[in-house]
PDB file of C-alpha atoms in Angstrom:
ATOM      1  CA  MET A  22      11.596 -14.597  39.499  1.00 76.00           C
ATOM      2  CA  ALA A  23       7.957 -14.490  40.574  1.00 87.00           C
ATOM      3  CA  TYR A  24       5.350 -14.862  37.825  1.00 87.00           C
ATOM      4  CA  THR A  25       3.364 -11.705  37.034  1.00 88.00           C
ATOM      5  CA  PRO A  26       0.301 -12.061  34.756  1.00 90.00           C
ATOM      6  CA  ILE A  27       0.466  -9.870  31.661  1.00 87.00           C
ATOM      7  CA  TRP A  28      -2.805  -8.127  32.518  1.00 88.00           C
ATOM      8  CA  HIS A  29      -1.107  -6.595  35.570  1.00 86.00           C
ATOM      9  CA  SER A  30       0.603  -4.233  33.121  1.00 85.00           C
ATOM     10  CA  LEU A  31      -2.739  -2.637  32.199  1.00 86.00           C
ATOM     11  CA  ASN A  32      -4.344   0.392  33.795  1.00 82.00           C
ATOM     12  CA  GLU A  33      -8.074   0.980  34.263  1.00 79.00           C
ATOM     13  CA  THR A  34      -8.458   2.162  30.645  1.00 75.00           C
ATOM     14  CA  GLY A  35      -7.007  -1.058  29.232  1.00 74.00           C
ATOM     15  CA  THR A  36      -3.737   0.488  28.071  1.00 76.00           C
ATOM     16  CA  HIS A  37      -0.221  -0.190  29.327  1.00 72.00           C
ATOM     17  CA  SER A  38       0.453   1.483  32.674  1.00 60.00           C
ATOM     18  CA  ALA A  39       4.003   2.272  31.576  1.00 60.00           C
ATOM     19  CA  PRO A  40       4.102   2.020  27.769  1.00 67.00           C
ATOM     20  CA  VAL A  41       7.469   1.561  26.110  1.00 63.00           C
ATOM     21  CA  TYR A  42       7.565   3.252  22.708  1.00 66.00           C
ATOM     22  CA  SER A  43       9.927   2.108  20.000  1.00 67.00           C
ATOM     23  CA  GLU A  44      12.171   4.616  18.264  1.00 75.00           C
ATOM     24  CA  HIS A  45      12.085   2.406  15.157  1.00 80.00           C
ATOM     25  CA  GLU A  46      11.751   4.724  12.143  1.00 87.00           C
ATOM     26  CA  ARG A  47       9.861   2.187   9.967  1.00 89.00           C
ATOM     27  CA  PHE A  48      11.923   2.684   6.828  1.00 88.00           C
ATOM     28  CA  GLU A  49       9.910  -0.086   5.161  1.00 92.00           C
ATOM     29  CA  ILE A  50       6.965   2.255   4.549  1.00 95.00           C
ATOM     30  CA  ARG A  51       8.924   4.457   2.127  1.00 94.00           C
ATOM     31  CA  GLY A  52       8.648   1.909  -0.663  1.00 94.00           C
ATOM     32  CA  HIS A  53       4.868   2.212  -0.506  1.00 96.00           C
ATOM     33  CA  PHE A  54       4.649   5.948  -1.142  1.00 98.00           C
ATOM     34  CA  ALA A  55       3.091   6.672  -4.537  1.00 98.00           C
ATOM     35  CA  PHE A  56       4.514  10.201  -4.292  1.00 98.00           C
ATOM     36  CA  PRO A  57       6.641  12.153  -1.787  1.00 97.00           C
ATOM     37  CA  PRO A  58       4.455  13.299   1.126  1.00 98.00           C
ATOM     38  CA  GLN A  59       4.040  17.035   1.698  1.00 98.00           C
ATOM     39  CA  HIS A  60       1.253  17.273   4.283  1.00 98.00           C
ATOM     40  CA  LEU A  61       1.121  14.210   6.511  1.00 98.00           C
ATOM     41  CA  LEU A  62      -1.238  13.033   9.260  1.00 98.00           C
ATOM     42  CA  ASP A  63       0.323  10.469  11.613  1.00 98.00           C
ATOM     43  CA  ILE A  64      -2.469   8.826  13.641  1.00 98.00           C
ATOM     44  CA  GLY A  65      -1.090   7.186  16.767  1.00 96.00           C
ATOM     45  CA  CYS A  66       2.251   8.908  16.254  1.00 96.00           C
ATOM     46  CA  ALA A  67       3.609   7.843  19.697  1.00 94.00           C
ATOM     47  CA  GLN A  68       6.772   9.870  20.318  1.00 94.00           C
ATOM     48  CA  GLY A  69       6.953  10.966  16.691  1.00 96.00           C
ATOM     49  CA  SER A  70      10.005   8.925  15.675  1.00 96.00           C
ATOM     50  CA  VAL A  71       8.603   7.766  12.310  1.00 97.00           C
ATOM     51  CA  SER A  72       7.392  11.167  11.148  1.00 98.00           C
ATOM     52  CA  ALA A  73      10.493  12.913  12.500  1.00 97.00           C
ATOM     53  CA  ALA A  74      12.614  10.649  10.285  1.00 97.00           C
ATOM     54  CA  LEU A  75      10.372  11.458   7.321  1.00 98.00           C
ATOM     55  CA  LYS A  76      10.808  15.176   8.013  1.00 97.00           C
ATOM     56  CA  ARG A  77      14.575  14.668   7.730  1.00 96.00           C
ATOM     57  CA  ASP A  78      14.135  12.924   4.380  1.00 95.00           C
ATOM     58  CA  TYR A  79      11.540  15.398   3.077  1.00 96.00           C
ATOM     59  CA  PRO A  80      12.581  18.846   4.395  1.00 94.00           C
ATOM     60  CA  GLU A  81       9.381  20.558   3.169  1.00 96.00           C
ATOM     61  CA  LEU A  82       7.132  18.019   4.905  1.00 98.00           C
ATOM     62  CA  SER A  83       4.650  19.259   7.503  1.00 98.00           C
ATOM     63  CA  VAL A  84       3.313  16.714   9.989  1.00 98.00           C
ATOM     64  CA  TRP A  85       0.183  16.695  12.122  1.00 97.00           C
ATOM     65  CA  GLY A  86       0.417  13.967  14.736  1.00 98.00           C
ATOM     66  CA  ILE A  87      -2.377  12.505  16.838  1.00 97.00           C
ATOM     67  CA  GLU A  88      -1.385  10.768  20.088  1.00 96.00           C
ATOM     68  CA  LEU A  89      -3.637  10.046  23.071  1.00 93.00           C
ATOM     69  CA  ASN A  90      -0.853   9.249  25.542  1.00 92.00           C
ATOM     70  CA  THR A  91       0.065  12.597  27.094  1.00 92.00           C
ATOM     71  CA  GLU A  92       3.700  11.790  27.856  1.00 92.00           C
ATOM     72  CA  ALA A  93       4.342  10.461  24.354  1.00 92.00           C
ATOM     73  CA  ALA A  94       2.502  13.427  22.819  1.00 95.00           C
ATOM     74  CA  ASP A  95       4.709  15.856  24.751  1.00 95.00           C
ATOM     75  CA  ILE A  96       7.801  14.285  23.179  1.00 95.00           C
ATOM     76  CA  ALA A  97       6.221  14.192  19.720  1.00 96.00           C
ATOM     77  CA  GLN A  98       5.356  17.883  20.050  1.00 97.00           C
ATOM     78  CA  GLN A  99       9.079  18.670  20.089  1.00 97.00           C
ATOM     79  CA  ARG A 100       9.604  16.791  16.819  1.00 97.00           C
ATOM     80  CA  LEU A 101       6.498  17.438  14.719  1.00 98.00           C
ATOM     81  CA  ASP A 102       4.671  20.571  13.584  1.00 97.00           C
ATOM     82  CA  VAL A 103       1.368  19.989  15.394  1.00 96.00           C
ATOM     83  CA  VAL A 104       0.303  17.264  17.840  1.00 97.00           C
ATOM     84  CA  SER A 105      -3.311  16.680  18.888  1.00 96.00           C
ATOM     85  CA  ARG A 106      -4.259  14.707  21.980  1.00 95.00           C
ATOM     86  CA  LEU A 107      -7.826  13.820  20.971  1.00 93.00           C
ATOM     87  CA  PRO A 108      -9.108  11.028  18.693  1.00 94.00           C
ATOM     88  CA  LEU A 109      -9.492  11.945  15.032  1.00 93.00           C
ATOM     89  CA  THR A 110     -13.283  12.023  15.212  1.00 90.00           C
ATOM     90  CA  GLU A 111     -13.181  14.506  18.126  1.00 91.00           C
ATOM     91  CA  GLN A 112     -11.005  17.153  16.469  1.00 88.00           C
ATOM     92  CA  THR A 113     -12.232  20.752  16.237  1.00 87.00           C
ATOM     93  CA  PRO A 114     -13.965  21.975  13.042  1.00 87.00           C
ATOM     94  CA  ASN A 115     -10.864  23.998  12.133  1.00 85.00           C
ATOM     95  CA  GLU A 116      -8.649  20.936  12.479  1.00 84.00           C
ATOM     96  CA  LEU A 117     -11.033  18.812  10.430  1.00 85.00           C
ATOM     97  CA  THR A 118     -10.903  21.416   7.677  1.00 89.00           C
ATOM     98  CA  GLU A 119      -7.170  20.727   7.494  1.00 88.00           C
ATOM     99  CA  LEU A 120      -7.886  17.111   6.522  1.00 93.00           C
ATOM    100  CA  ALA A 121      -8.655  18.275   2.995  1.00 93.00           C
ATOM    101  CA  ASN A 122      -5.033  19.449   2.706  1.00 95.00           C
ATOM    102  CA  ILE A 123      -3.537  16.151   3.888  1.00 98.00           C
ATOM    103  CA  ASP A 124      -1.949  14.090   1.107  1.00 98.00           C
ATOM    104  CA  THR A 125      -0.569  11.229   3.242  1.00 99.00           C
ATOM    105  CA  VAL A 126      -1.914   9.411   6.311  1.00 99.00           C
ATOM    106  CA  LEU A 127      -0.007   6.929   8.479  1.00 99.00           C
ATOM    107  CA  LEU A 128      -1.855   4.240  10.449  1.00 99.00           C
ATOM    108  CA  LEU A 129       1.067   2.128  11.633  1.00 97.00           C
ATOM    109  CA  ASP A 130       0.020  -0.634  14.046  1.00 96.00           C
ATOM    110  CA  VAL A 131      -2.866   1.536  15.231  1.00 97.00           C
ATOM    111  CA  LEU A 132      -6.214   0.202  13.954  1.00 98.00           C
ATOM    112  CA  GLU A 133      -5.975  -2.985  16.030  1.00 97.00           C
ATOM    113  CA  HIS A 134      -6.019  -0.841  19.185  1.00 95.00           C
ATOM    114  CA  MET A 135      -9.373   0.762  18.311  1.00 96.00           C
ATOM    115  CA  TYR A 136     -12.878  -0.358  19.227  1.00 96.00           C
ATOM    116  CA  GLN A 137     -14.089   1.088  15.924  1.00 97.00           C
ATOM    117  CA  PRO A 138     -11.341   0.963  13.288  1.00 98.00           C
ATOM    118  CA  TRP A 139     -14.035   0.860  10.590  1.00 98.00           C
ATOM    119  CA  GLN A 140     -15.416   4.188  11.788  1.00 97.00           C
ATOM    120  CA  THR A 141     -11.962   5.790  11.683  1.00 97.00           C
ATOM    121  CA  LEU A 142     -11.356   4.600   8.124  1.00 98.00           C
ATOM    122  CA  GLN A 143     -14.797   5.698   6.975  1.00 98.00           C
ATOM    123  CA  PHE A 144     -14.254   9.094   8.605  1.00 96.00           C
ATOM    124  CA  LEU A 145     -11.031   9.460   6.624  1.00 97.00           C
ATOM    125  CA  SER A 146     -12.685   8.413   3.367  1.00 98.00           C
ATOM    126  CA  HIS A 147     -15.319  11.130   3.892  1.00 95.00           C
ATOM    127  CA  HIS A 148     -12.860  13.937   4.721  1.00 95.00           C
ATOM    128  CA  LEU A 149      -9.608  13.307   2.831  1.00 97.00           C
ATOM    129  CA  ALA A 150      -8.859  14.552  -0.654  1.00 96.00           C
ATOM    130  CA  LYS A 151      -9.445  11.867  -3.272  1.00 96.00           C
ATOM    131  CA  HIS A 152      -5.755  11.616  -4.190  1.00 96.00           C
ATOM    132  CA  ALA A 153      -4.497  11.114  -0.608  1.00 98.00           C
ATOM    133  CA  GLN A 154      -2.413   8.007   0.084  1.00 99.00           C
ATOM    134  CA  VAL A 155      -3.001   6.084   3.316  1.00 99.00           C
ATOM    135  CA  ILE A 156      -0.268   3.764   4.597  1.00 99.00           C
ATOM    136  CA  VAL A 157      -1.482   1.053   6.980  1.00 99.00           C
ATOM    137  CA  ILE A 158       0.422  -1.602   8.923  1.00 98.00           C
ATOM    138  CA  LEU A 159      -1.625  -4.310  10.651  1.00 98.00           C
ATOM    139  CA  PRO A 160      -0.517  -7.442  12.548  1.00 96.00           C
ATOM    140  CA  CYS A 161      -1.749 -10.725  11.094  1.00 96.00           C
ATOM    141  CA  VAL A 162      -3.371 -13.406  13.266  1.00 96.00           C
ATOM    142  CA  MET A 163      -3.285 -15.910  10.403  1.00 95.00           C
ATOM    143  CA  HIS A 164       0.416 -16.444  11.137  1.00 92.00           C
ATOM    144  CA  ILE A 165       1.273 -20.139  11.268  1.00 90.00           C
ATOM    145  CA  ASN A 166       2.824 -19.858  14.745  1.00 89.00           C
ATOM    146  CA  LEU A 167      -0.425 -18.456  16.162  1.00 92.00           C
ATOM    147  CA  LEU A 168      -2.439 -21.217  14.472  1.00 91.00           C
ATOM    148  CA  HIS A 169      -0.029 -23.790  15.896  1.00 89.00           C
ATOM    149  CA  ASP A 170      -0.401 -22.384  19.404  1.00 91.00           C
ATOM    150  CA  LEU A 171      -4.177 -22.206  18.997  1.00 90.00           C
ATOM    151  CA  SER A 172      -4.261 -25.902  18.064  1.00 88.00           C
ATOM    152  CA  HIS A 173      -2.676 -26.507  21.495  1.00 89.00           C
ATOM    153  CA  GLY A 174      -5.328 -24.330  23.154  1.00 91.00           C
ATOM    154  CA  ASP A 175      -2.983 -21.376  23.678  1.00 93.00           C
ATOM    155  CA  TRP A 176      -3.823 -17.735  22.962  1.00 93.00           C
ATOM    156  CA  GLN A 177      -1.300 -15.999  25.194  1.00 94.00           C
ATOM    157  CA  TYR A 178      -1.400 -12.221  25.292  1.00 93.00           C
ATOM    158  CA  GLN A 179       2.010 -10.573  25.268  1.00 92.00           C
ATOM    159  CA  GLN A 180       3.622  -7.234  26.109  1.00 88.00           C
ATOM    160  CA  TRP A 181       3.910  -6.464  22.382  1.00 86.00           C
ATOM    161  CA  GLY A 182       3.547  -8.175  19.002  1.00 89.00           C
ATOM    162  CA  SER A 183       0.582  -9.845  17.313  1.00 91.00           C
ATOM    163  CA  LEU A 184      -1.034 -10.723  20.650  1.00 91.00           C
ATOM    164  CA  ASP A 185      -0.271  -7.435  22.392  1.00 91.00           C
ATOM    165  CA  VAL A 186      -2.553  -7.402  25.432  1.00 91.00           C
ATOM    166  CA  THR A 187      -3.880  -3.970  24.399  1.00 91.00           C
ATOM    167  CA  HIS A 188      -5.112  -5.177  20.982  1.00 94.00           C
ATOM    168  CA  LEU A 189      -8.886  -4.991  20.648  1.00 95.00           C
ATOM    169  CA  ARG A 190      -9.351  -6.204  17.059  1.00 97.00           C
ATOM    170  CA  PHE A 191      -7.698  -9.035  15.153  1.00 97.00           C
ATOM    171  CA  PHE A 192      -7.415  -9.420  11.387  1.00 97.00           C
ATOM    172  CA  THR A 193      -6.418 -11.883   8.693  1.00 97.00           C
ATOM    173  CA  PRO A 194      -5.238 -10.582   5.293  1.00 97.00           C
ATOM    174  CA  TYR A 195      -8.711 -11.160   3.827  1.00 97.00           C
ATOM    175  CA  GLU A 196     -10.431  -9.285   6.667  1.00 97.00           C
ATOM    176  CA  MET A 197      -7.963  -6.409   6.346  1.00 98.00           C
ATOM    177  CA  ARG A 198      -8.793  -5.987   2.674  1.00 98.00           C
ATOM    178  CA  LYS A 199     -12.526  -6.306   3.265  1.00 98.00           C
ATOM    179  CA  MET A 200     -12.379  -3.598   5.947  1.00 98.00           C
ATOM    180  CA  PHE A 201     -10.617  -1.219   3.560  1.00 99.00           C
ATOM    181  CA  TYR A 202     -13.072  -1.755   0.714  1.00 99.00           C
ATOM    182  CA  GLU A 203     -16.160  -1.561   2.920  1.00 98.00           C
ATOM    183  CA  THR A 204     -15.024   1.800   4.302  1.00 99.00           C
ATOM    184  CA  GLY A 205     -14.500   3.405   0.891  1.00 98.00           C
ATOM    185  CA  PHE A 206     -10.917   2.553  -0.012  1.00 99.00           C
ATOM    186  CA  LYS A 207      -9.062   0.537  -2.632  1.00 98.00           C
ATOM    187  CA  VAL A 208      -5.806  -1.384  -2.060  1.00 99.00           C
ATOM    188  CA  GLU A 209      -3.040  -0.088  -4.325  1.00 98.00           C
ATOM    189  CA  SER A 210      -0.048  -1.969  -2.904  1.00 98.00           C
ATOM    190  CA  VAL A 211       0.605  -4.585  -0.251  1.00 97.00           C
ATOM    191  CA  SER A 212       3.658  -6.338   1.162  1.00 96.00           C
ATOM    192  CA  HIS A 213       4.025  -9.079   3.752  1.00 94.00           C
ATOM    193  CA  GLN A 214       6.345  -8.765   6.739  1.00 93.00           C
ATOM    194  CA  VAL A 215       7.789 -12.290   6.833  1.00 91.00           C
ATOM    195  CA  LEU A 216      10.340 -13.453   9.394  1.00 77.00           C
ATOM    196  CA  GLN A 217      12.692 -15.879   7.661  1.00 70.00           C
ATOM    197  CA  THR A 218      13.233 -19.168   9.504  1.00 62.00           C
ATOM    198  CA  GLU A 219      14.702 -22.528   8.562  1.00 49.00           C
ATOM    199  CA  ALA A 220      11.171 -23.917   8.423  1.00 53.00           C
ATOM    200  CA  ASN A 221       9.948 -21.510   5.763  1.00 58.00           C
ATOM    201  CA  GLN A 222      13.066 -21.046   3.613  1.00 58.00           C
ATOM    202  CA  SER A 223      12.248 -24.230   1.682  1.00 57.00           C
ATOM    203  CA  PHE A 224       9.093 -22.593   0.275  1.00 62.00           C
ATOM    204  CA  SER A 225       9.317 -20.242  -2.688  1.00 64.00           C
ATOM    205  CA  ALA A 226       7.295 -18.932  -5.608  1.00 61.00           C
ATOM    206  CA  ASP A 227       8.827 -21.749  -7.700  1.00 70.00           C
ATOM    207  CA  SER A 228       7.703 -24.485  -5.308  1.00 78.00           C
ATOM    208  CA  VAL A 229       5.050 -26.946  -6.428  1.00 86.00           C
ATOM    209  CA  TYR A 230       1.713 -26.273  -4.783  1.00 89.00           C
ATOM    210  CA  PRO A 231      -0.345 -27.384  -2.990  1.00 92.00           C
ATOM    211  CA  GLN A 232       2.088 -28.295  -0.200  1.00 88.00           C
ATOM    212  CA  TRP A 233       1.508 -29.456   3.343  1.00 88.00           C
ATOM    213  CA  LEU A 234       2.682 -27.870   6.580  1.00 83.00           C
ATOM    214  CA  GLU A 235       2.720 -30.370   9.435  1.00 84.00           C
ATOM    215  CA  PHE A 236       2.918 -29.735  13.165  1.00 80.00           C
ATOM    216  CA  GLU A 237       2.309 -31.883  16.213  1.00 79.00           C
ATOM    217  CA  HIS A 238      -1.438 -31.193  16.379  1.00 80.00           C
ATOM    218  CA  MET A 239      -2.060 -29.689  12.975  1.00 85.00           C
ATOM    219  CA  LYS A 240      -1.661 -30.300   9.264  1.00 89.00           C
ATOM    220  CA  LEU A 241      -2.317 -27.421   6.854  1.00 90.00           C
ATOM    221  CA  LYS A 242      -2.676 -27.501   3.087  1.00 92.00           C
ATOM    222  CA  VAL A 243      -0.947 -24.506   1.498  1.00 92.00           C
ATOM    223  CA  ARG A 244      -2.839 -23.736  -1.717  1.00 92.00           C
ATOM    224  CA  ASP A 245      -0.311 -21.474  -3.438  1.00 91.00           C
ATOM    225  CA  PHE A 246       2.519 -19.033  -2.773  1.00 88.00           C
ATOM    226  CA  GLU A 247       0.126 -16.212  -1.856  1.00 91.00           C
ATOM    227  CA  HIS A 248      -1.460 -18.489   0.759  1.00 92.00           C
ATOM    228  CA  TRP A 249       2.032 -19.341   2.041  1.00 90.00           C
ATOM    229  CA  TYR A 250       2.797 -15.638   2.440  1.00 90.00           C
ATOM    230  CA  ASP A 251      -0.442 -15.041   4.343  1.00 93.00           C
ATOM    231  CA  LEU A 252       0.452 -17.881   6.715  1.00 92.00           C
ATOM    232  CA  HIS A 253       3.964 -16.569   7.394  1.00 91.00           C
ATOM    233  CA  ALA A 254       3.325 -12.834   7.648  1.00 94.00           C
ATOM    234  CA  VAL A 255       3.541 -11.295  11.100  1.00 94.00           C
ATOM    235  CA  GLY A 256       2.076  -8.157   9.559  1.00 96.00           C
ATOM    236  CA  LEU A 257       1.055  -6.549   6.282  1.00 97.00           C
ATOM    237  CA  ILE A 258       1.800  -3.090   4.873  1.00 98.00           C
ATOM    238  CA  PHE A 259      -0.820  -1.502   2.618  1.00 98.00           C
ATOM    239  CA  ARG A 260      -1.169   1.631   0.565  1.00 99.00           C
ATOM    240  CA  ILE A 261      -4.838   2.422   0.105  1.00 99.00           C
ATOM    241  CA  ARG A 262      -6.735   5.324  -1.432  1.00 98.00           C
ATOM    242  CA  ILE A 263     -10.340   6.483  -1.688  1.00 99.00           C
ATOM    243  CA  ALA A 264     -12.147   4.832  -4.608  1.00 98.00           C
ATOM    244  CA  ASP A 265     -15.694   4.955  -5.971  1.00 98.00           C
ATOM    245  CA  ASP A 266     -17.493   1.791  -7.040  1.00 98.00           C
ATOM    246  CA  ASN A 267     -16.825   2.491 -10.719  1.00 98.00           C
ATOM    247  CA  GLU A 268     -13.073   2.320 -10.061  1.00 98.00           C
ATOM    248  CA  LEU A 269     -13.215  -1.226  -8.684  1.00 98.00           C
ATOM    249  CA  SER A 270     -12.733  -4.558 -10.411  1.00 98.00           C
ATOM    250  CA  ALA A 271     -15.452  -7.188 -10.072  1.00 98.00           C
ATOM    251  CA  ASP A 272     -13.578  -8.889  -7.221  1.00 97.00           C
ATOM    252  CA  GLU A 273     -13.033  -5.562  -5.445  1.00 98.00           C
ATOM    253  CA  TYR A 274     -16.695  -4.634  -5.856  1.00 98.00           C
ATOM    254  CA  ALA A 275     -17.646  -7.960  -4.249  1.00 97.00           C
ATOM    255  CA  LEU A 276     -15.318  -7.266  -1.314  1.00 97.00           C
ATOM    256  CA  ARG A 277     -17.112  -3.972  -0.732  1.00 98.00           C
ATOM    257  CA  HIS A 278     -20.717  -5.055  -1.206  1.00 97.00           C
ATOM    258  CA  SER A 279     -20.976  -8.815  -0.635  1.00 95.00           C
ATOM    259  CA  PRO A 280     -21.378 -10.542   2.753  1.00 93.00           C
ATOM    260  CA  HIS A 281     -18.394 -12.253   4.305  1.00 90.00           C
ATOM    261  CA  ARG A 282     -17.694 -15.671   2.858  1.00 87.00           C
ATOM    262  CA  PRO A 283     -19.162 -18.604   4.847  1.00 88.00           C
ATOM    263  CA  THR A 284     -17.272 -19.713   7.963  1.00 86.00           C
ATOM    264  CA  LEU A 285     -17.684 -22.372  10.640  1.00 85.00           C
ATOM    265  CA  ALA A 286     -17.753 -19.847  13.486  1.00 81.00           C
ATOM    266  CA  PHE A 287     -20.868 -19.615  15.646  1.00 72.00           C
ATOM    267  CA  GLY A 288     -22.938 -16.450  15.500  1.00 71.00           C
ATOM    268  CA  GLY A 289     -22.781 -15.844  11.758  1.00 57.00           C
TER     269      GLY A 289
END
């Protein structure tokens, strides 16, 4: 079979020419709800499969979906109550008024596709009700497999996954948290999406740390079990909510107001 570069799948706007949307219903997010959703905003709802499943579980639930892909939005429109085809920040005044009634927002593998994810989060923190819960899933580029490939000089974009060729922003667990706090939110729960392999099953919370992970071109010191989780997570699931400074711990306050910690990268 002839080789076709991955970028051939992109159109002039930098999105997939023929996107394939999963019908996965993302049952894992249910454990992060602080309360049953009643009025939900699903940003980047695709064909509406996740919110449609939630509507089956919560019969009184009303869902407002936002989807920029016209074909996907047309399908979502048949499943959800309302579907908008414009970015959140370009909604009409009447639609923005509805944000005050939203109690749950879904941002599932969406922020990494935005030029300005910080702006979207800040917009939400300025318009949502204080009690609203926001569920976020983000891919993690701190995953040990990506670091291993990078040590070989490889950063290969893919059709989907952590290096989806349409991703514009990349985050580690620390940078995810810092983004949330800087834009007016507080992390209330987090879980790591870890793929179990033979290589990582020997590590556990009871293991003695620090431990070493060794690869052909790389040796990594794992400080503790939390560090191990960060290195093995393909993605993280968060529940965040709006929080004022006086609701933050000292460490959270520093995340919001202090500069990034020192790095070796150029340009800092």
